[in-house]
mmCIF file of C-alpha atoms in Angstrom:
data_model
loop_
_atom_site.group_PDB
_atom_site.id
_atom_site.type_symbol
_atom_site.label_atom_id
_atom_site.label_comp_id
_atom_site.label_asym_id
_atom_site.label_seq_id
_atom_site.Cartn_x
_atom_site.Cartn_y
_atom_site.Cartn_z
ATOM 1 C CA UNK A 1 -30.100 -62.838 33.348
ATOM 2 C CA UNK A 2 -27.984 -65.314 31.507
ATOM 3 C CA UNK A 3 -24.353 -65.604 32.043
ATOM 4 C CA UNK A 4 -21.515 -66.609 29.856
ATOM 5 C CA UNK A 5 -18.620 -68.436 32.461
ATOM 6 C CA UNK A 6 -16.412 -69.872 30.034
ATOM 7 C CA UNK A 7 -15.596 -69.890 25.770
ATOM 8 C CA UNK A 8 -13.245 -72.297 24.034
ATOM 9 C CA UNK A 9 -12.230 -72.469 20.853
ATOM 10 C CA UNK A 10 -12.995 -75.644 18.710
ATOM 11 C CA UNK A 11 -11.727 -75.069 15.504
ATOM 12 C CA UNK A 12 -9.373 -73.129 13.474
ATOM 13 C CA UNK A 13 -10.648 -72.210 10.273
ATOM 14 C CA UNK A 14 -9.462 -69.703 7.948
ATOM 15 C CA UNK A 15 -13.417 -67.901 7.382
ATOM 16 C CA UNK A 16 -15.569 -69.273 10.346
ATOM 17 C CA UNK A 17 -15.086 -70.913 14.083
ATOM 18 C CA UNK A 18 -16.737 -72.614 16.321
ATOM 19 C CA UNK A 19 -16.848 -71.822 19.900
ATOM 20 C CA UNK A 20 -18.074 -74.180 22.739
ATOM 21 C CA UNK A 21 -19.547 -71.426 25.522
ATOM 22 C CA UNK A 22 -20.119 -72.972 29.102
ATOM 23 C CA UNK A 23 -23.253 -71.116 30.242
ATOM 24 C CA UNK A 24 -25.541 -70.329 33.010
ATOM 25 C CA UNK A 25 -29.417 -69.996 32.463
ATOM 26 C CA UNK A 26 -32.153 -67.024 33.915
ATOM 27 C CA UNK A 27 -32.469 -70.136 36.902
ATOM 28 C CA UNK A 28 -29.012 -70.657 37.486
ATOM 29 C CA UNK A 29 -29.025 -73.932 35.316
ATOM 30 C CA UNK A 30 -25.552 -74.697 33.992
ATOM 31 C CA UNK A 31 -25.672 -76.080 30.105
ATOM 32 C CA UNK A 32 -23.885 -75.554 27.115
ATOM 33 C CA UNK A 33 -23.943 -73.155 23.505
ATOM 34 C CA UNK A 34 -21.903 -73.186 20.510
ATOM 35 C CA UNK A 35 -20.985 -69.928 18.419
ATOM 36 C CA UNK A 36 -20.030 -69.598 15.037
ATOM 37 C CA UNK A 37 -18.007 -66.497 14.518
ATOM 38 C CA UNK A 38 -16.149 -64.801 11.823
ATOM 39 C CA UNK A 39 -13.697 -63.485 15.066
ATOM 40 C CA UNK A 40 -9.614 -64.957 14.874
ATOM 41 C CA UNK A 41 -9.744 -65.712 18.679
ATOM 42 C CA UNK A 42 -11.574 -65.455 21.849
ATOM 43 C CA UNK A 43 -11.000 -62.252 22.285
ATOM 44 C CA UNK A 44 -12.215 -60.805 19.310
ATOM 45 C CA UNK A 45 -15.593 -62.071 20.223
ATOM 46 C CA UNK A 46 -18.483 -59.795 19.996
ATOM 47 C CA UNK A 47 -19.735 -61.242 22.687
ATOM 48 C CA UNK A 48 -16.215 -59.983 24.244
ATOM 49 C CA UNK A 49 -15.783 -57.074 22.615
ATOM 50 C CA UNK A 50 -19.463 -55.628 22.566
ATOM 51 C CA UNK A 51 -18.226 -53.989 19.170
ATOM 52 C CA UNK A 52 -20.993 -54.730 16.414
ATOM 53 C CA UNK A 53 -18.323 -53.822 13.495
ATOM 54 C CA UNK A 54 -19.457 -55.421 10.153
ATOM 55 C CA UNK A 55 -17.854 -58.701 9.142
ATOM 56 C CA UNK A 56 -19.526 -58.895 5.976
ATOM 57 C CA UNK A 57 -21.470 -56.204 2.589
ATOM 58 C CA UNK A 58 -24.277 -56.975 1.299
ATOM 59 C CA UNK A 59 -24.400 -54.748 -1.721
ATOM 60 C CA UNK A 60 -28.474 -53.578 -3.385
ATOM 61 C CA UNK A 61 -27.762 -52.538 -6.577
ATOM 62 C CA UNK A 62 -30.139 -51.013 -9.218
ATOM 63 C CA UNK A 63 -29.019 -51.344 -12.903
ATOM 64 C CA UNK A 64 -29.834 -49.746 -16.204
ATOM 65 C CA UNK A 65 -30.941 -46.128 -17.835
ATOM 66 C CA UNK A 66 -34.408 -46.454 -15.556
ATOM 67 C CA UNK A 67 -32.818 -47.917 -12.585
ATOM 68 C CA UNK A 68 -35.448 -51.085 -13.254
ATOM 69 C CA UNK A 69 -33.498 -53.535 -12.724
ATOM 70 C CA UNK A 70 -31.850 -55.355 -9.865
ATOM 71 C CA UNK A 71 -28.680 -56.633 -9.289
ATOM 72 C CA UNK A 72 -28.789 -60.706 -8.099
ATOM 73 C CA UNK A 73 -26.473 -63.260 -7.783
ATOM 74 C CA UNK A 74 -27.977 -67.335 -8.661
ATOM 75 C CA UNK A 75 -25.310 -68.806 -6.245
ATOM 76 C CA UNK A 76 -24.139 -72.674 -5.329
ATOM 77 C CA UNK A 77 -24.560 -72.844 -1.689
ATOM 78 C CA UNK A 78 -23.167 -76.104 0.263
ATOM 79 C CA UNK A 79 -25.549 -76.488 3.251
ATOM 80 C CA UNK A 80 -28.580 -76.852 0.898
ATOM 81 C CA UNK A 81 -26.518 -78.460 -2.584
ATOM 82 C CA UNK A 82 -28.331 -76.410 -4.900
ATOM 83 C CA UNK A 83 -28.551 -72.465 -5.921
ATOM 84 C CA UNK A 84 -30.424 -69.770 -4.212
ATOM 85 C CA UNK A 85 -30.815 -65.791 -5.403
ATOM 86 C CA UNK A 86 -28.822 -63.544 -3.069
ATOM 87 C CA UNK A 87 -27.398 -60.155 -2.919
ATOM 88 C CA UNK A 88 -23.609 -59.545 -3.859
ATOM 89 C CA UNK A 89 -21.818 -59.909 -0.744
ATOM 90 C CA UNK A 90 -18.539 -60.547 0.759
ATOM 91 C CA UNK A 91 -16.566 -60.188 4.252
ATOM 92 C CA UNK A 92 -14.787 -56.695 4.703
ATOM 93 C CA UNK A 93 -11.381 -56.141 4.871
ATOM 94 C CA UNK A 94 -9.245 -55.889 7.404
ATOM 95 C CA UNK A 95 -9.053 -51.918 7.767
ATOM 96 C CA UNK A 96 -11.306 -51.802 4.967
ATOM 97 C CA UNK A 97 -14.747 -49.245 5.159
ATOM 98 C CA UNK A 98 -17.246 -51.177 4.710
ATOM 99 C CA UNK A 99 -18.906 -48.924 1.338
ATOM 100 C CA UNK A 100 -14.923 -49.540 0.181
ATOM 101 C CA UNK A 101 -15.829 -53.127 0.315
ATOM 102 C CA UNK A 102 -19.312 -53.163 -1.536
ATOM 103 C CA UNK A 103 -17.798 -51.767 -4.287
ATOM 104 C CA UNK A 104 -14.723 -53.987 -4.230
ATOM 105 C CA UNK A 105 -17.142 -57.215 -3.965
ATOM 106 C CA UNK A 106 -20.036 -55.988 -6.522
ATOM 107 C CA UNK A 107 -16.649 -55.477 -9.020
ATOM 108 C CA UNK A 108 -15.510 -58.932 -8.395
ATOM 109 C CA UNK A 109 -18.755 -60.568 -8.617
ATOM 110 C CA UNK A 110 -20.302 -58.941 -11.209
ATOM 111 C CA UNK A 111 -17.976 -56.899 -13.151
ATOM 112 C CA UNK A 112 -20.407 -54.198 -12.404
ATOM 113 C CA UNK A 113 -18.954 -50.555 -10.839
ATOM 114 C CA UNK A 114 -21.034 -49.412 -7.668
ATOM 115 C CA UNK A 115 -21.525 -46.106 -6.927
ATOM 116 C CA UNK A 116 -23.494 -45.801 -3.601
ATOM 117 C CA UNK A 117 -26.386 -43.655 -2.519
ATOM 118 C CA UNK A 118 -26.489 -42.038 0.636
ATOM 119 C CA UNK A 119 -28.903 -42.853 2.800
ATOM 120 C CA UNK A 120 -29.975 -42.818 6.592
ATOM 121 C CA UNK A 121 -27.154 -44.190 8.852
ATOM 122 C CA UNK A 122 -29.578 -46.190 10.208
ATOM 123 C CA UNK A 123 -30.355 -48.464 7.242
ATOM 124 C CA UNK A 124 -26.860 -48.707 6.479
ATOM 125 C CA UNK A 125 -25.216 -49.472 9.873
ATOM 126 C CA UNK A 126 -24.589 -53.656 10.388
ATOM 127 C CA UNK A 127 -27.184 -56.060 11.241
ATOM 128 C CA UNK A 128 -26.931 -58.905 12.732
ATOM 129 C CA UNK A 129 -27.606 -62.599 10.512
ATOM 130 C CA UNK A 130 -28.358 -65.570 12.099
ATOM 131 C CA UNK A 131 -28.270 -63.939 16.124
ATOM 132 C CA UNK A 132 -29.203 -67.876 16.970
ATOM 133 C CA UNK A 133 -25.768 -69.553 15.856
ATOM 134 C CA UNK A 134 -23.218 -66.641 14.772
ATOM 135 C CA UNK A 135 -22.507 -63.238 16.076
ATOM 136 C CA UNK A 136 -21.871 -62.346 12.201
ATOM 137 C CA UNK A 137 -23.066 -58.941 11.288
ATOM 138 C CA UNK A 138 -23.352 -57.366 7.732
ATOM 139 C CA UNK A 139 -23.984 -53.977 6.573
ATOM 140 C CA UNK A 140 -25.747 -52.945 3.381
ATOM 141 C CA UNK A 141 -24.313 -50.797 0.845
ATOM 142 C CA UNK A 142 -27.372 -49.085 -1.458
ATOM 143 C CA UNK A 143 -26.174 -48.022 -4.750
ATOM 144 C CA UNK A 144 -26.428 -47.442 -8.457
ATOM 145 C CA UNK A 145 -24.273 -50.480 -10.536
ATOM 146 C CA UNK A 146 -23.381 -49.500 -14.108
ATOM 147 C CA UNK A 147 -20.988 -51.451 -17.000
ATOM 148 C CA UNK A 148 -20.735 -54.644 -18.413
ATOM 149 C CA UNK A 149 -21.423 -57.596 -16.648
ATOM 150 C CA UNK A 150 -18.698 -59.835 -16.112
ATOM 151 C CA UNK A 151 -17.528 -63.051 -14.047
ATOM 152 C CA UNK A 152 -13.483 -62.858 -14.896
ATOM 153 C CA UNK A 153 -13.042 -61.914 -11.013
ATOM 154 C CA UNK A 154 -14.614 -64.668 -9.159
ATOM 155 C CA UNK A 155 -12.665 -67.135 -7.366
ATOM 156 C CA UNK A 156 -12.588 -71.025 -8.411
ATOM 157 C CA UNK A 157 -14.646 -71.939 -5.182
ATOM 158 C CA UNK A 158 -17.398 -69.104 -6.373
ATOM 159 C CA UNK A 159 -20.183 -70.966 -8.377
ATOM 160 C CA UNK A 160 -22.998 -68.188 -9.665
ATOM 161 C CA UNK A 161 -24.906 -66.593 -12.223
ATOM 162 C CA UNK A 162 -25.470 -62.836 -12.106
ATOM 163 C CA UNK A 163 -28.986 -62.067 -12.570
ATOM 164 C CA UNK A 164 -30.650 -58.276 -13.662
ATOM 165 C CA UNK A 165 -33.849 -58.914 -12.439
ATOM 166 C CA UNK A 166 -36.533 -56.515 -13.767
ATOM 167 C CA UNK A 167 -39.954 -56.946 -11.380
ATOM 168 C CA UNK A 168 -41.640 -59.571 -13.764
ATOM 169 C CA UNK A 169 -38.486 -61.487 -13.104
ATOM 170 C CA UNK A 170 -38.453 -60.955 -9.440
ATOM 171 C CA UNK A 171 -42.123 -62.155 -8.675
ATOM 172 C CA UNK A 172 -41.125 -64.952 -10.619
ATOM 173 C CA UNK A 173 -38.250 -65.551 -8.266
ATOM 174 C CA UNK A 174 -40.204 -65.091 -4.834
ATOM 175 C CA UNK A 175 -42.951 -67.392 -5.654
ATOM 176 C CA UNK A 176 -40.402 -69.961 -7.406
ATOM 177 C CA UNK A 177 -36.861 -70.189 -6.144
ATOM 178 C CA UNK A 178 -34.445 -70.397 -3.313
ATOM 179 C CA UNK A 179 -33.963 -66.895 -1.438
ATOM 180 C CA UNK A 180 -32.028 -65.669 1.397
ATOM 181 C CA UNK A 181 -34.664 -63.716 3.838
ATOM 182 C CA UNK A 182 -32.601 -60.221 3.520
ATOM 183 C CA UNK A 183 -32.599 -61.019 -0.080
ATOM 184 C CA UNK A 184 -36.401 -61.533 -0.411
ATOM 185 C CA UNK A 185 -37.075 -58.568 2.158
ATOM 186 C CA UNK A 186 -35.285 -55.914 -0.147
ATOM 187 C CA UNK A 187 -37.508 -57.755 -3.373
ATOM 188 C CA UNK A 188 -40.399 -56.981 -1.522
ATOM 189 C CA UNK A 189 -39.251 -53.446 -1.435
ATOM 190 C CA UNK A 190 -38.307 -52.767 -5.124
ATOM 191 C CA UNK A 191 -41.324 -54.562 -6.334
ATOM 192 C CA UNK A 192 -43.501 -51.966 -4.562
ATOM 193 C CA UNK A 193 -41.635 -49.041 -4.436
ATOM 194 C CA UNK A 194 -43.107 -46.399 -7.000
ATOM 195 C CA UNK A 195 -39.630 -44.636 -6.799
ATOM 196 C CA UNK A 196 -36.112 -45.755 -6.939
ATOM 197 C CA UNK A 197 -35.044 -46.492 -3.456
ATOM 198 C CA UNK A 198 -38.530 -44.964 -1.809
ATOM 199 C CA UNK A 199 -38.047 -46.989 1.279
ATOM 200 C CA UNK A 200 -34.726 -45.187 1.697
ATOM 201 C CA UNK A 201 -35.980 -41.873 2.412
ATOM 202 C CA UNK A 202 -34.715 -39.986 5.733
ATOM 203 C CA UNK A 203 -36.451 -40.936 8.638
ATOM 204 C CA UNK A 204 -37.459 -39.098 11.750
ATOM 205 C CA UNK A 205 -35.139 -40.661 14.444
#
């Protein structure tokens, strides 16, 4: 098995650090790995910690009287320069539950009040991103989203669009735009679901 003999911390960033990991291959081959991580310090690691608490929410929202329509944000993303269709989302809290935070986040992004759905622990419980280059984790917060949409709480650095995407709407977006995979996954899902949230139903664990 792989083995982990040493982490340092590269950088000190306020949202995400790097890590430099000295590690040991399956052969006994000494090389090197770098970590991106949501974690303060070392020793709030996952990897150190073998906690997998949710850093982030990723909130699926259905909107209007027939629950037809989704909930998307068009969103200016950095590492590609252009927009691509995502869920709400945001980091937790500090303390925070992690349903406390989905509603917090689908308020500030959209204006829109949450009221989840409950579902299976098991397709609620965090997830991890992008296993190759962050230990980041999210869970998913399934809900109902009702009001007026508004953008009065985003945050200067927060450049997006909310989007109520009926299904017409969403094959348009999944043949034609930039998606995040969990984003497209849970399309995939409401476009052939025949009832609101059918792929949500209890399952035999």
């Amino acid at each position: 098995m792989p083995s982990i003999k040493k982490v340092t911390p590269m950088t000190d960033n306020p949202y995400v650090r790097m890590y430099h990991l000295d590690v040991e291959s399956k052969t006994g081959k000494s090389g090197n790995y770098y970590v991106a991580s949501r974690a303060k310090n070392e020793e709030a690691l996952k990897l150190n910690t073998r906690k997998n608490t949710p850093d982030g929410v990723i909130i699926y929202s259905l909107y209007g009287e027939k629950k037809d329509k989704v909930v998307l944000v068009r969103q200016y993303r950095y590492a590609i320069d252009d927009y691509i269709y995502e869920f709400p989302a945001g980091l937790v809290e500090p303390g925070e539950d992690f349903k406390e935070a989905g509603i917090r986040e689908l308020k500030e992004e959209t204006g829109l009040t949450l009221t989840p759905v409950s579902v299976d622990p098991a397709y609620e419980r965090p997830y991890f991103t992008t296993i190759g280059m962050t230990d980041e984790s999210c869970a998913t917060v399934f809900g109902y989203a009702a009001g007026e949409v508004s953008n009065e709480g985003l945050e200067d650095s927060e450049a997006l669009e909310i989007v109520l995407a009926d299904k017409e709407e969403v094959k348009r977006i999944l043949k034609e735009e930039n998606v995040a995979i969990m984003t497209a996954y849970m399309l995939m899902h409401f476009l052939h679901d025949s009832e609101t949230f059918g792929f949500l139903k209890e399952m035999d664990l």
